[in-house]
Amino acid sequence: AAALFVGVLILWSTEAIPIAVTAILVLILQPMFGLGKLAVAFSNFISPAFFFALAMFIVAFAWTTTGLASRFALWMIAKAGTDARRIVYVFCFGPGALSMIVADISAAAIFMAVALGIFAKIGIKPGQSRFGKAVMLGIPIAALIGGVGTPSGSAINVLGLSMIEQGGGPRIPYLSWMALGVPMVIILLPVVAWVILRFYPPEIESIGEINEIHDAQRAMGPISVREWIVIGVMAVMM
């Protein structure tokens, strides 16, 4: 088992063969190494956590490709106005809320792309702006916090639930997780934004006119049929 583990790590890190092929080799080599039957290896590999994580990555892909995630980000920024401190709060609350539905990385990437557009418009230089540092720190931290709000917020959540159940522990329902996870998110997101602003108070009071944000919203047009489909699917899933 140790030899197989080390061999897989070497193949993954060196990419001597495609990563997907290495993953399949883990299954095939288990009976060859006498670690267990092939059927057992496959049953352990194809777990409920695997399908749950796969579904959430598909949902994240749908959110980004249809433009629904970008629409959500632009809507939040437009509602915040031009005050720099309020914008920092938006770039904490937005990724935190979105990452309860889609993968953390996807939520962070969406808001970082929007933030970079704002920085370019107002002439923010990387490493020299406290406002820029506050926003760019807030986005990934908030996405990480939001990921614990629901089981579907992160693949690690689902894997953890599966391991608890397999280890003889109780089955934790989706709503029971949310009863603890959502209050944590609601409490922690404002705290994170406040702490970041204490360390990196924006050197600017306003980001200027937000006409470009409104222009971007108008350019997206009304919610498309594809976006409504994604919203409908998400509603049914929840």
mmCIF file with all atom_site columns, N, CA and C in Angstrom, residues 23-61:
data_model
loop_
_atom_site.group_PDB
_atom_site.id
_atom_site.type_symbol
_atom_site.label_atom_id
_atom_site.label_alt_id
_atom_site.label_comp_id
_atom_site.label_asym_id
_atom_site.label_entity_id
_atom_site.label_seq_id
_atom_site.pdbx_PDB_ins_code
_atom_site.Cartn_x
_atom_site.Cartn_y
_atom_site.Cartn_z
_atom_site.occupancy
_atom_site.B_iso_or_equiv
_atom_site.pdbx_formal_charge
_atom_site.auth_seq_id
_atom_site.auth_comp_id
_atom_site.auth_asym_id
_atom_site.auth_atom_id
_atom_site.pdbx_PDB_model_num
ATOM 1   N N  . ALA A 1 23 ? -4.915  7.917  -11.963 1.00 0.00 ? 23 ALA A N  1
ATOM 2   C CA . ALA A 1 23 ? -6.045  7.645  -11.069 1.00 0.00 ? 23 ALA A CA 1
ATOM 3   C C  . ALA A 1 23 ? -6.654  6.271  -11.345 1.00 0.00 ? 23 ALA A C  1
ATOM 4   N N  . ILE A 1 24 ? -6.750  5.909  -12.623 1.00 0.00 ? 24 ILE A N  1
ATOM 5   C CA . ILE A 1 24 ? -7.283  4.590  -12.978 1.00 0.00 ? 24 ILE A CA 1
ATOM 6   C C  . ILE A 1 24 ? -6.311  3.489  -12.562 1.00 0.00 ? 24 ILE A C  1
ATOM 7   N N  . LEU A 1 25 ? -5.005  3.776  -12.673 1.00 0.00 ? 25 LEU A N  1
ATOM 8   C CA . LEU A 1 25 ? -4.006  2.782  -12.265 1.00 0.00 ? 25 LEU A CA 1
ATOM 9   C C  . LEU A 1 25 ? -4.122  2.431  -10.785 1.00 0.00 ? 25 LEU A C  1
ATOM 10  N N  . VAL A 1 26 ? -4.514  3.409  -9.974  1.00 0.00 ? 26 VAL A N  1
ATOM 11  C CA . VAL A 1 26 ? -4.697  3.141  -8.545  1.00 0.00 ? 26 VAL A CA 1
ATOM 12  C C  . VAL A 1 26 ? -5.685  2.009  -8.337  1.00 0.00 ? 26 VAL A C  1
ATOM 13  N N  . LEU A 1 27 ? -6.738  1.983  -9.160  1.00 0.00 ? 27 LEU A N  1
ATOM 14  C CA . LEU A 1 27 ? -7.742  0.927  -9.039  1.00 0.00 ? 27 LEU A CA 1
ATOM 15  C C  . LEU A 1 27 ? -7.215  -0.405 -9.555  1.00 0.00 ? 27 LEU A C  1
ATOM 16  N N  . ILE A 1 28 ? -6.591  -0.371 -10.717 1.00 0.00 ? 28 ILE A N  1
ATOM 17  C CA . ILE A 1 28 ? -6.160  -1.613 -11.367 1.00 0.00 ? 28 ILE A CA 1
ATOM 18  C C  . ILE A 1 28 ? -5.037  -2.300 -10.587 1.00 0.00 ? 28 ILE A C  1
ATOM 19  N N  . LEU A 1 29 ? -4.145  -1.493 -9.989  1.00 0.00 ? 29 LEU A N  1
ATOM 20  C CA . LEU A 1 29 ? -2.982  -2.064 -9.307  1.00 0.00 ? 29 LEU A CA 1
ATOM 21  C C  . LEU A 1 29 ? -3.315  -2.629 -7.924  1.00 0.00 ? 29 LEU A C  1
ATOM 22  N N  . GLN A 1 30 ? -4.454  -2.258 -7.359  1.00 0.00 ? 30 GLN A N  1
ATOM 23  C CA . GLN A 1 30 ? -4.789  -2.764 -6.019  1.00 0.00 ? 30 GLN A CA 1
ATOM 24  C C  . GLN A 1 30 ? -4.909  -4.289 -5.978  1.00 0.00 ? 30 GLN A C  1
ATOM 25  N N  . PRO A 1 31 ? -5.670  -4.921 -6.891  1.00 0.00 ? 31 PRO A N  1
ATOM 26  C CA . PRO A 1 31 ? -5.692  -6.393 -6.864  1.00 0.00 ? 31 PRO A CA 1
ATOM 27  C C  . PRO A 1 31 ? -4.348  -7.012 -7.254  1.00 0.00 ? 31 PRO A C  1
ATOM 28  N N  . MET A 1 32 ? -3.582  -6.335 -8.115  1.00 0.00 ? 32 MET A N  1
ATOM 29  C CA . MET A 1 32 ? -2.275  -6.853 -8.518  1.00 0.00 ? 32 MET A CA 1
ATOM 30  C C  . MET A 1 32 ? -1.285  -6.847 -7.350  1.00 0.00 ? 32 MET A C  1
ATOM 31  N N  . PHE A 1 33 ? -1.451  -5.880 -6.450  1.00 0.00 ? 33 PHE A N  1
ATOM 32  C CA . PHE A 1 33 ? -0.595  -5.787 -5.261  1.00 0.00 ? 33 PHE A CA 1
ATOM 33  C C  . PHE A 1 33 ? -1.149  -6.608 -4.098  1.00 0.00 ? 33 PHE A C  1
ATOM 34  N N  . GLY A 1 34 ? -2.306  -7.250 -4.318  1.00 0.00 ? 34 GLY A N  1
ATOM 35  C CA . GLY A 1 34 ? -2.897  -8.053 -3.258  1.00 0.00 ? 34 GLY A CA 1
ATOM 36  C C  . GLY A 1 34 ? -3.558  -7.238 -2.171  1.00 0.00 ? 34 GLY A C  1
ATOM 37  N N  . LEU A 1 35 ? -3.946  -6.010 -2.487  1.00 0.00 ? 35 LEU A N  1
ATOM 38  C CA . LEU A 1 35 ? -4.553  -5.134 -1.483  1.00 0.00 ? 35 LEU A CA 1
ATOM 39  C C  . LEU A 1 35 ? -6.065  -5.340 -1.379  1.00 0.00 ? 35 LEU A C  1
ATOM 40  N N  . GLY A 1 36 ? -6.656  -5.931 -2.370  1.00 0.00 ? 36 GLY A N  1
ATOM 41  C CA . GLY A 1 36 ? -8.101  -6.143 -2.347  1.00 0.00 ? 36 GLY A CA 1
ATOM 42  C C  . GLY A 1 36 ? -8.606  -6.473 -3.736  1.00 0.00 ? 36 GLY A C  1
ATOM 43  N N  . LYS A 1 37 ? -9.857  -6.866 -3.809  1.00 0.00 ? 37 LYS A N  1
ATOM 44  C CA . LYS A 1 37 ? -10.459 -7.203 -5.083  1.00 0.00 ? 37 LYS A CA 1
ATOM 45  C C  . LYS A 1 37 ? -10.779 -5.941 -5.885  1.00 0.00 ? 37 LYS A C  1
ATOM 46  N N  . LEU A 1 38 ? -10.818 -6.114 -7.195  1.00 0.00 ? 38 LEU A N  1
ATOM 47  C CA . LEU A 1 38 ? -11.075 -4.974 -8.083  1.00 0.00 ? 38 LEU A CA 1
ATOM 48  C C  . LEU A 1 38 ? -12.457 -4.372 -7.818  1.00 0.00 ? 38 LEU A C  1
ATOM 49  N N  . ALA A 1 39 ? -13.439 -5.243 -7.561  1.00 0.00 ? 39 ALA A N  1
ATOM 50  C CA . ALA A 1 39 ? -14.793 -4.751 -7.299  1.00 0.00 ? 39 ALA A CA 1
ATOM 51  C C  . ALA A 1 39 ? -14.823 -3.863 -6.054  1.00 0.00 ? 39 ALA A C  1
ATOM 52  N N  . VAL A 1 40 ? -14.052 -4.252 -5.035  1.00 0.00 ? 40 VAL A N  1
ATOM 53  C CA . VAL A 1 40 ? -14.002 -3.452 -3.800  1.00 0.00 ? 40 VAL A CA 1
ATOM 54  C C  . VAL A 1 40 ? -13.327 -2.115 -4.069  1.00 0.00 ? 40 VAL A C  1
ATOM 55  N N  . ALA A 1 41 ? -12.254 -2.162 -4.873  1.00 0.00 ? 41 ALA A N  1
ATOM 56  C CA . ALA A 1 41 ? -11.547 -0.921 -5.205  1.00 0.00 ? 41 ALA A CA 1
ATOM 57  C C  . ALA A 1 41 ? -12.467 0.050  -5.930  1.00 0.00 ? 41 ALA A C  1
ATOM 58  N N  . PHE A 1 42 ? -13.231 -0.453 -6.881  1.00 0.00 ? 42 PHE A N  1
ATOM 59  C CA . PHE A 1 42 ? -14.149 0.401  -7.633  1.00 0.00 ? 42 PHE A CA 1
ATOM 60  C C  . PHE A 1 42 ? -15.271 0.931  -6.742  1.00 0.00 ? 42 PHE A C  1
ATOM 61  N N  . SER A 1 43 ? -15.795 0.097  -5.851  1.00 0.00 ? 43 SER A N  1
ATOM 62  C CA . SER A 1 43 ? -16.888 0.532  -4.971  1.00 0.00 ? 43 SER A CA 1
ATOM 63  C C  . SER A 1 43 ? -16.420 1.621  -4.010  1.00 0.00 ? 43 SER A C  1
ATOM 64  N N  . ASN A 1 44 ? -15.157 1.551  -3.583  1.00 0.00 ? 44 ASN A N  1
ATOM 65  C CA . ASN A 1 44 ? -14.616 2.595  -2.710  1.00 0.00 ? 44 ASN A CA 1
ATOM 66  C C  . ASN A 1 44 ? -14.329 3.883  -3.487  1.00 0.00 ? 44 ASN A C  1
ATOM 67  N N  . PHE A 1 45 ? -13.947 3.718  -4.749  1.00 0.00 ? 45 PHE A N  1
ATOM 68  C CA . PHE A 1 45 ? -13.608 4.879  -5.577  1.00 0.00 ? 45 PHE A CA 1
ATOM 69  C C  . PHE A 1 45 ? -14.864 5.646  -5.979  1.00 0.00 ? 45 PHE A C  1
ATOM 70  N N  . ILE A 1 46 ? -15.883 4.921  -6.403  1.00 0.00 ? 46 ILE A N  1
ATOM 71  C CA . ILE A 1 46 ? -17.130 5.553  -6.839  1.00 0.00 ? 46 ILE A CA 1
ATOM 72  C C  . ILE A 1 46 ? -18.067 5.651  -5.638  1.00 0.00 ? 46 ILE A C  1
ATOM 73  N N  . SER A 1 47 ? -17.829 6.652  -4.808  1.00 0.00 ? 47 SER A N  1
ATOM 74  C CA . SER A 1 47 ? -18.606 6.847  -3.595  1.00 0.00 ? 47 SER A CA 1
ATOM 75  C C  . SER A 1 47 ? -19.631 7.960  -3.806  1.00 0.00 ? 47 SER A C  1
ATOM 76  N N  . PRO A 1 48 ? -20.619 8.086  -2.906  1.00 0.00 ? 48 PRO A N  1
ATOM 77  C CA . PRO A 1 48 ? -21.559 9.210  -3.004  1.00 0.00 ? 48 PRO A CA 1
ATOM 78  C C  . PRO A 1 48 ? -20.860 10.567 -3.007  1.00 0.00 ? 48 PRO A C  1
ATOM 79  N N  . ALA A 1 49 ? -19.753 10.675 -2.270  1.00 0.00 ? 49 ALA A N  1
ATOM 80  C CA . ALA A 1 49 ? -19.005 11.934 -2.230  1.00 0.00 ? 49 ALA A CA 1
ATOM 81  C C  . ALA A 1 49 ? -18.473 12.296 -3.609  1.00 0.00 ? 49 ALA A C  1
ATOM 82  N N  . PHE A 1 50 ? -18.065 11.278 -4.367  1.00 0.00 ? 50 PHE A N  1
ATOM 83  C CA . PHE A 1 50 ? -17.541 11.516 -5.718  1.00 0.00 ? 50 PHE A CA 1
ATOM 84  C C  . PHE A 1 50 ? -18.621 12.129 -6.613  1.00 0.00 ? 50 PHE A C  1
ATOM 85  N N  . PHE A 1 51 ? -19.820 11.531 -6.598  1.00 0.00 ? 51 PHE A N  1
ATOM 86  C CA . PHE A 1 51 ? -20.895 12.025 -7.457  1.00 0.00 ? 51 PHE A CA 1
ATOM 87  C C  . PHE A 1 51 ? -21.379 13.394 -7.007  1.00 0.00 ? 51 PHE A C  1
ATOM 88  N N  . PHE A 1 52 ? -21.392 13.616 -5.686  1.00 0.00 ? 52 PHE A N  1
ATOM 89  C CA . PHE A 1 52 ? -21.813 14.912 -5.167  1.00 0.00 ? 52 PHE A CA 1
ATOM 90  C C  . PHE A 1 52 ? -20.842 16.001 -5.617  1.00 0.00 ? 52 PHE A C  1
ATOM 91  N N  . ALA A 1 53 ? -19.537 15.724 -5.473  1.00 0.00 ? 53 ALA A N  1
ATOM 92  C CA . ALA A 1 53 ? -18.524 16.699 -5.892  1.00 0.00 ? 53 ALA A CA 1
ATOM 93  C C  . ALA A 1 53 ? -18.601 16.943 -7.391  1.00 0.00 ? 53 ALA A C  1
ATOM 94  N N  . LEU A 1 54 ? -18.805 15.876 -8.160  1.00 0.00 ? 54 LEU A N  1
ATOM 95  C CA . LEU A 1 54 ? -18.917 16.009 -9.610  1.00 0.00 ? 54 LEU A CA 1
ATOM 96  C C  . LEU A 1 54 ? -20.090 16.910 -9.977  1.00 0.00 ? 54 LEU A C  1
ATOM 97  N N  . ALA A 1 55 ? -21.227 16.706 -9.298  1.00 0.00 ? 55 ALA A N  1
ATOM 98  C CA . ALA A 1 55 ? -22.413 17.517 -9.581  1.00 0.00 ? 55 ALA A CA 1
ATOM 99  C C  . ALA A 1 55 ? -22.157 18.990 -9.271  1.00 0.00 ? 55 ALA A C  1
ATOM 100 N N  . MET A 1 56 ? -21.475 19.269 -8.176  1.00 0.00 ? 56 MET A N  1
ATOM 101 C CA . MET A 1 56 ? -21.244 20.665 -7.798  1.00 0.00 ? 56 MET A CA 1
ATOM 102 C C  . MET A 1 56 ? -20.261 21.345 -8.747  1.00 0.00 ? 56 MET A C  1
ATOM 103 N N  . PHE A 1 57 ? -19.293 20.607 -9.270  1.00 0.00 ? 57 PHE A N  1
ATOM 104 C CA . PHE A 1 57 ? -18.397 21.180 -10.275 1.00 0.00 ? 57 PHE A CA 1
ATOM 105 C C  . PHE A 1 57 ? -19.161 21.483 -11.565 1.00 0.00 ? 57 PHE A C  1
ATOM 106 N N  . ILE A 1 58 ? -20.117 20.623 -11.904 1.00 0.00 ? 58 ILE A N  1
ATOM 107 C CA . ILE A 1 58 ? -20.949 20.871 -13.088 1.00 0.00 ? 58 ILE A CA 1
ATOM 108 C C  . ILE A 1 58 ? -21.793 22.125 -12.879 1.00 0.00 ? 58 ILE A C  1
ATOM 109 N N  . VAL A 1 59 ? -22.346 22.271 -11.677 1.00 0.00 ? 59 VAL A N  1
ATOM 110 C CA . VAL A 1 59 ? -23.141 23.457 -11.361 1.00 0.00 ? 59 VAL A CA 1
ATOM 111 C C  . VAL A 1 59 ? -22.282 24.720 -11.440 1.00 0.00 ? 59 VAL A C  1
ATOM 112 N N  . ALA A 1 60 ? -21.073 24.642 -10.891 1.00 0.00 ? 60 ALA A N  1
ATOM 113 C CA . ALA A 1 60 ? -20.164 25.792 -10.961 1.00 0.00 ? 60 ALA A CA 1
ATOM 114 C C  . ALA A 1 60 ? -19.846 26.150 -12.410 1.00 0.00 ? 60 ALA A C  1
ATOM 115 N N  . PHE A 1 61 ? -19.657 25.139 -13.237 1.00 0.00 ? 61 PHE A N  1
ATOM 116 C CA . PHE A 1 61 ? -19.383 25.366 -14.659 1.00 0.00 ? 61 PHE A CA 1
ATOM 117 C C  . PHE A 1 61 ? -20.574 26.046 -15.328 1.00 0.00 ? 61 PHE A C  1
#
